[in-house]
XYZ file of C-alpha atoms in Angstrom:
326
model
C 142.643 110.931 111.251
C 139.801 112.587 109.470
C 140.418 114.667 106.129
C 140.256 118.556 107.513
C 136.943 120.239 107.827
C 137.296 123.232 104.896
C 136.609 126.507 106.534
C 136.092 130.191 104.442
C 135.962 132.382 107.292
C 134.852 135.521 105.643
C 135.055 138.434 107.949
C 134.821 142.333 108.165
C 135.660 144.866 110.396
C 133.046 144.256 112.464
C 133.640 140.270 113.059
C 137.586 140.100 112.038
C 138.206 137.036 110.358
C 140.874 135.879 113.211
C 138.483 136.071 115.614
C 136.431 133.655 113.971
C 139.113 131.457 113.281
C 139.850 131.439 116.745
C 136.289 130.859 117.839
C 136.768 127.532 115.324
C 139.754 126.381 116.584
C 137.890 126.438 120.152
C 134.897 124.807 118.647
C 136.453 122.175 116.718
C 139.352 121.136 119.401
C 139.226 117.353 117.978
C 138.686 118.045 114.142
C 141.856 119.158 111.911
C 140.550 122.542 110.526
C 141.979 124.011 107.008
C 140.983 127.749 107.564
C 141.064 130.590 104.094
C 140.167 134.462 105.696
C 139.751 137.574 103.544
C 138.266 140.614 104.380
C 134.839 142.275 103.191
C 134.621 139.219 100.167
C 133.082 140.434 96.832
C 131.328 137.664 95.092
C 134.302 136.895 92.707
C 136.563 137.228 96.097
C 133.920 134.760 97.887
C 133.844 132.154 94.412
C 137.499 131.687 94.761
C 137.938 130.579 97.971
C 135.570 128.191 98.082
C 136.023 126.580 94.794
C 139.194 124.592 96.965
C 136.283 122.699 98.259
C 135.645 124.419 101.015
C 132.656 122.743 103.240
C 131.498 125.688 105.205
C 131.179 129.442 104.921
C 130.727 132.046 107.984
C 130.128 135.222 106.560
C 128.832 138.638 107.635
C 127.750 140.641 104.432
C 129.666 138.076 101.757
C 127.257 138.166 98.919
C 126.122 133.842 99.016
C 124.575 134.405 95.199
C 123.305 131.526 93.151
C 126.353 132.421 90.886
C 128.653 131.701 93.720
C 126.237 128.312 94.754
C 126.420 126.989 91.301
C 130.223 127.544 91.365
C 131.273 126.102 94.531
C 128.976 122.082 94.786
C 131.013 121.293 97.643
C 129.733 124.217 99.759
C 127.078 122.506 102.454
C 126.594 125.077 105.583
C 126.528 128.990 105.445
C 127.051 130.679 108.879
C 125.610 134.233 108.678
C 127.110 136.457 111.532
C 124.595 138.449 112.147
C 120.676 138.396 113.049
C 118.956 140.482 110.267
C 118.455 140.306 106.662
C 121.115 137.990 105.957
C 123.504 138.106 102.172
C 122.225 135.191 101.040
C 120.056 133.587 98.307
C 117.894 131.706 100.064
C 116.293 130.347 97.718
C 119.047 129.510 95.511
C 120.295 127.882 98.878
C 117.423 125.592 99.373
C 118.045 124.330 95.637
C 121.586 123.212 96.520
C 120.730 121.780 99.222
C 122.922 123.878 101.374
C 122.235 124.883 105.213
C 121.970 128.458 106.321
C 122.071 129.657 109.542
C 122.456 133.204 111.439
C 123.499 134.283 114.955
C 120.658 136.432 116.317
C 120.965 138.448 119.700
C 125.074 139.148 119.754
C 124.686 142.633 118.598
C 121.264 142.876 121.353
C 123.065 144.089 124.447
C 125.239 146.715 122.173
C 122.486 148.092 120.704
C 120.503 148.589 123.542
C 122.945 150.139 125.325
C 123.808 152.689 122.718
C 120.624 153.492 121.977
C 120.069 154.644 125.888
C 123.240 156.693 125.169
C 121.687 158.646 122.225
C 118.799 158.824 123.885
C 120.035 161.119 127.067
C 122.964 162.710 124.531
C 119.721 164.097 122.720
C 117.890 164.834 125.721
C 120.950 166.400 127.528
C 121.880 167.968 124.216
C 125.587 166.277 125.499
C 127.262 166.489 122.001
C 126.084 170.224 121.573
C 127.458 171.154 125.048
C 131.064 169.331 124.524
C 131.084 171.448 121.217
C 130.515 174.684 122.600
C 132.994 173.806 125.336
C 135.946 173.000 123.757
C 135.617 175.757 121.198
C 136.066 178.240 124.611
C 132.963 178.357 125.538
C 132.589 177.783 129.412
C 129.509 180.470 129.099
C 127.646 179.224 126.127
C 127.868 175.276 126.728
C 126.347 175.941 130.656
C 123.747 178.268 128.856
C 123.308 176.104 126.162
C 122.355 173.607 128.446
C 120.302 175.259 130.968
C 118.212 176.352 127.933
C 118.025 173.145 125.498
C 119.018 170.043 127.454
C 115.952 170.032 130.769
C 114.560 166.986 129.956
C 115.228 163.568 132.314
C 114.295 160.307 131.737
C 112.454 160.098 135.499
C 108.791 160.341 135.006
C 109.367 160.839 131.466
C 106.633 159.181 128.749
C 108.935 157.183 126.670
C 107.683 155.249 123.784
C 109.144 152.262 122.811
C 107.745 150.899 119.569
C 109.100 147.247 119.278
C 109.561 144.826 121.790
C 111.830 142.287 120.675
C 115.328 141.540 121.648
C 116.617 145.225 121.270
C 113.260 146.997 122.540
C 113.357 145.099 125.323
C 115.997 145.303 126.895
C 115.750 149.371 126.300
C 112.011 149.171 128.109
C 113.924 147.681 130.724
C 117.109 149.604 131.140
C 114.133 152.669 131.201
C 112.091 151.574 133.469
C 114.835 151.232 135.935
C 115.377 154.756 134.977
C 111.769 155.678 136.191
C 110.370 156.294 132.873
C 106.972 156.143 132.396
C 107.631 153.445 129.545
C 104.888 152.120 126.822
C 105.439 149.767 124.451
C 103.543 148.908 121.292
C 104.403 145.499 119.758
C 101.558 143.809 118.226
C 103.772 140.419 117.215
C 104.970 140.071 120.890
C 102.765 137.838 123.638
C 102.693 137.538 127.450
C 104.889 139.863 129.722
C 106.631 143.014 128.871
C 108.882 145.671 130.609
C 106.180 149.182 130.573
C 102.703 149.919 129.646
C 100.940 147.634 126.294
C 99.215 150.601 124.359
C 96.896 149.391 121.793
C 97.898 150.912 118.346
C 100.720 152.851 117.056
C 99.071 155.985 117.333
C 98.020 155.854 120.687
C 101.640 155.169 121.990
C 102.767 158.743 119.728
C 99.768 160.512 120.835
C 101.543 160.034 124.498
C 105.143 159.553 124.015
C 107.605 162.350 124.718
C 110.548 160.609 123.901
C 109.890 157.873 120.725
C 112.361 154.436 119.900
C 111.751 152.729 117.460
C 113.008 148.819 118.047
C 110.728 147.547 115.026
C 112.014 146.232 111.362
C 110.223 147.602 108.283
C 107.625 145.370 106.711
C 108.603 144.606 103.025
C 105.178 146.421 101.468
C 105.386 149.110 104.017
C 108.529 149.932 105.004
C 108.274 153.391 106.136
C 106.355 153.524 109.579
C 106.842 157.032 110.723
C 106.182 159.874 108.557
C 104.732 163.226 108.704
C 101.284 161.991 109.972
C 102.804 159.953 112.515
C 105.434 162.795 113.499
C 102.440 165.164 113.623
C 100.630 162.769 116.324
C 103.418 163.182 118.870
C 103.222 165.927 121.487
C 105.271 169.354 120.436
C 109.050 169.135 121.016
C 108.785 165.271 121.555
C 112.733 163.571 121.037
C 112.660 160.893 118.180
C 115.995 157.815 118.005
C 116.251 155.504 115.479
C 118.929 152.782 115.890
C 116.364 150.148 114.105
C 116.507 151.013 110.695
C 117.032 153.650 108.747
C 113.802 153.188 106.606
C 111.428 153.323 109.069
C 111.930 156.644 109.372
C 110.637 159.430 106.680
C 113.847 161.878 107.056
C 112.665 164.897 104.848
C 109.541 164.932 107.236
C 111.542 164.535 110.718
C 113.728 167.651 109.387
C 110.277 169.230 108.298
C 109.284 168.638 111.520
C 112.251 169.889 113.277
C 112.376 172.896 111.863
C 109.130 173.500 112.427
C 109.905 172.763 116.412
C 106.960 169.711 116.484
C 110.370 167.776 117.330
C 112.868 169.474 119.378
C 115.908 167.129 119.304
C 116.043 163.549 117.447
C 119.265 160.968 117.412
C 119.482 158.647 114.763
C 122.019 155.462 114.284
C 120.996 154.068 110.752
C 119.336 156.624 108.314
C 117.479 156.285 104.826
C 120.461 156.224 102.777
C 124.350 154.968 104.038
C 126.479 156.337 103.991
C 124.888 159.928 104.824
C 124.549 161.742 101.605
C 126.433 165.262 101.921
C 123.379 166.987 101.021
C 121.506 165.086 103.629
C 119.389 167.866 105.227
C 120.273 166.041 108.249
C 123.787 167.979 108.372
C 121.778 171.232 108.415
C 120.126 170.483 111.785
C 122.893 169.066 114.329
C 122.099 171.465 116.827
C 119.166 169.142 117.565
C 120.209 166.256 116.167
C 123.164 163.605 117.224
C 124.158 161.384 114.362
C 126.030 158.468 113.950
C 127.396 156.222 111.608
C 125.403 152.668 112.102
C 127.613 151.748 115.128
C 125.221 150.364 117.682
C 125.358 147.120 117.321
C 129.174 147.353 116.598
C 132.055 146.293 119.142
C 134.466 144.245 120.471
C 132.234 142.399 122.273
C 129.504 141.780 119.606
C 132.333 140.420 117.376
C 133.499 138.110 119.792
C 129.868 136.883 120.633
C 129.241 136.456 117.019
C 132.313 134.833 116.308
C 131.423 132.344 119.136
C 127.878 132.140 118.148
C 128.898 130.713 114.832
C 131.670 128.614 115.723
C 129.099 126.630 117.762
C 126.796 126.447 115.030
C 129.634 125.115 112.428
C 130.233 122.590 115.766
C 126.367 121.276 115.808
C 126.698 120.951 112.174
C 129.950 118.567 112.163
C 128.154 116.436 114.965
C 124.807 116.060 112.794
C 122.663 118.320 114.934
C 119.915 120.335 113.870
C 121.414 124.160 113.557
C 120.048 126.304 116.654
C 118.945 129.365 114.090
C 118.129 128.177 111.096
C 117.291 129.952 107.651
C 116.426 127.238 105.290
């Protein structure tokens, strides 16, 4: 029988470590496993579990340093559960000739569909009405909502800006809505769900209701800001479950107060968590916050879980990794 395959599953609360392990074991039916879990691993945390030897890492936000690479030689495959900017030195990886590899799309569906449910809880003013209502309010929350919460998504000018795995399947779920849906996404080719505008601002001169689906570019990472709030039509709706700093938050509050936007929901904001002197806190009669939990929930965990068991699977049967970072 073969020596056992050393495993550091290093999970969070959003991808449990026993889940993973149990995505392994299903994995790796035919391979003896030896399996170490901890819970949100600091770098020190992370360098002494696998300095036992351990072969492979899966990891969600586990800092993968070239501290922790120089420390740990017998490391060879890092599983990233997650499909954005992943914890890990890349660089440093390449030079110890170590594989890394991520799990894109599992938190896609999740997203999406919480982003359609900020969208009509801003629209509907939802959380403002279930405020109003259980404080005794039968009166106020009905006129509350008459007054503040007319807008539908039928026949509605919705901009979705990004058109990748998230944005997509939001320009879909709208247009089944009866949106009028745009898109602008000038890295995405052939068919989309909506109208292709040509430029940013021609998709906010139109948009009622704007979603941003896009990821920051490194030199310019701010893509909305008061020039680009200013180009929307008055009392336009603005969500944000992308990224929190694509989004200029002193000028969206600017421009809420000043009524150019009437409502806005955002998922991820400019700093996390949400300073309490975030103007932000000022304003929640228009605007539903959360804490950065789209892309969070049982069934994301599971699908990441899965997603890098198989990828730890390829690996032990010497095939190319299906997402790979280096």
């Amino acid at each position: 029988m073969s020596d056992p395959l050393r495993v550091v599953a290093a999970g969070d609360d959003v991808v449990p470590p026993a889940l993973i392990a149990r995505a392994i074991g299903a994995e790796l039916r035919e391979r003896p496993v030896s399996l170490h879990d901890l819970t949100a691993a600091t770098e020190p945390e992370l360098t002494e579990a696998l300095r036992t030897g351990a072969e492979v890492l899966i990891t969600r936000d586990g800092p993968v340093t070239e501290r922790v690479l120089d420390a740990c030689p017998a490391l060879r495959l890092v599983v990233v559960c997650r499909g954005g900017p992943p914890p890990v030195d890349l660089d440093a990886a390449k030079r110890h000739d170590v594989t890394v590899c991520r799990t894109p799309g599992s938190e896609a569906a999740a997203t999406a569909e919480y982003t359609l449910g900020l969208m009509l809880s801003a629209l509907r003013r939802i959380p403002r009405a279930h405020e109003l209502l259980v404080r005794g309010g039968w009166a106020d929350a009905a006129r509350h909502a008459r007054e503040h919460g007319g807008l539908e998504l039928e026949d509605l000018p919705v901009g979705v800006l990004g058109h990748g795995a998230v944005g997509g399947r939001v320009a879909r779920v709208l247009c089944a809505f009866g949106a009028q849906v745009m898109v602008y996404d000038p890295y995405v080719r052939g068919e989309i769900h909506g109208l292709r505008v040509p430029s940013l601002d021609d998709l906010l001169g139109r948009s009622r209701v704007l979603t941003l689906h896009a990821r920051p570019g490194p030199d310019a990472p701010v893509v909305i800001g008061a020039r680009e709030l200013a180009l929307l039509p008055r009392g336009a709706v603005v969500v944000n479950t992308a990224r929190g700093a694509l989004l200029d938050e002193d000028a969206l509050c600017d421009a809420l107060e000043s009524g150019q936007v009437s409502a806005a929901a955002l998922d991820c904001h400019g700093r996390e968590p949400l300073p309490e002197d975030s103007r932000l806190l000022a304003l929640t009669d228009r605007v539903v916050l959360t804490p950065h939990l789209g892309g969070t929930s049982r069934a994301v965990a599971e699908k990441a879980a899965r997603a890098a068991a198989q990828e730890v699977g390829r690996w032990v049967r010497g095939q190319p990794p299906a997402h790979p970072l280096t």
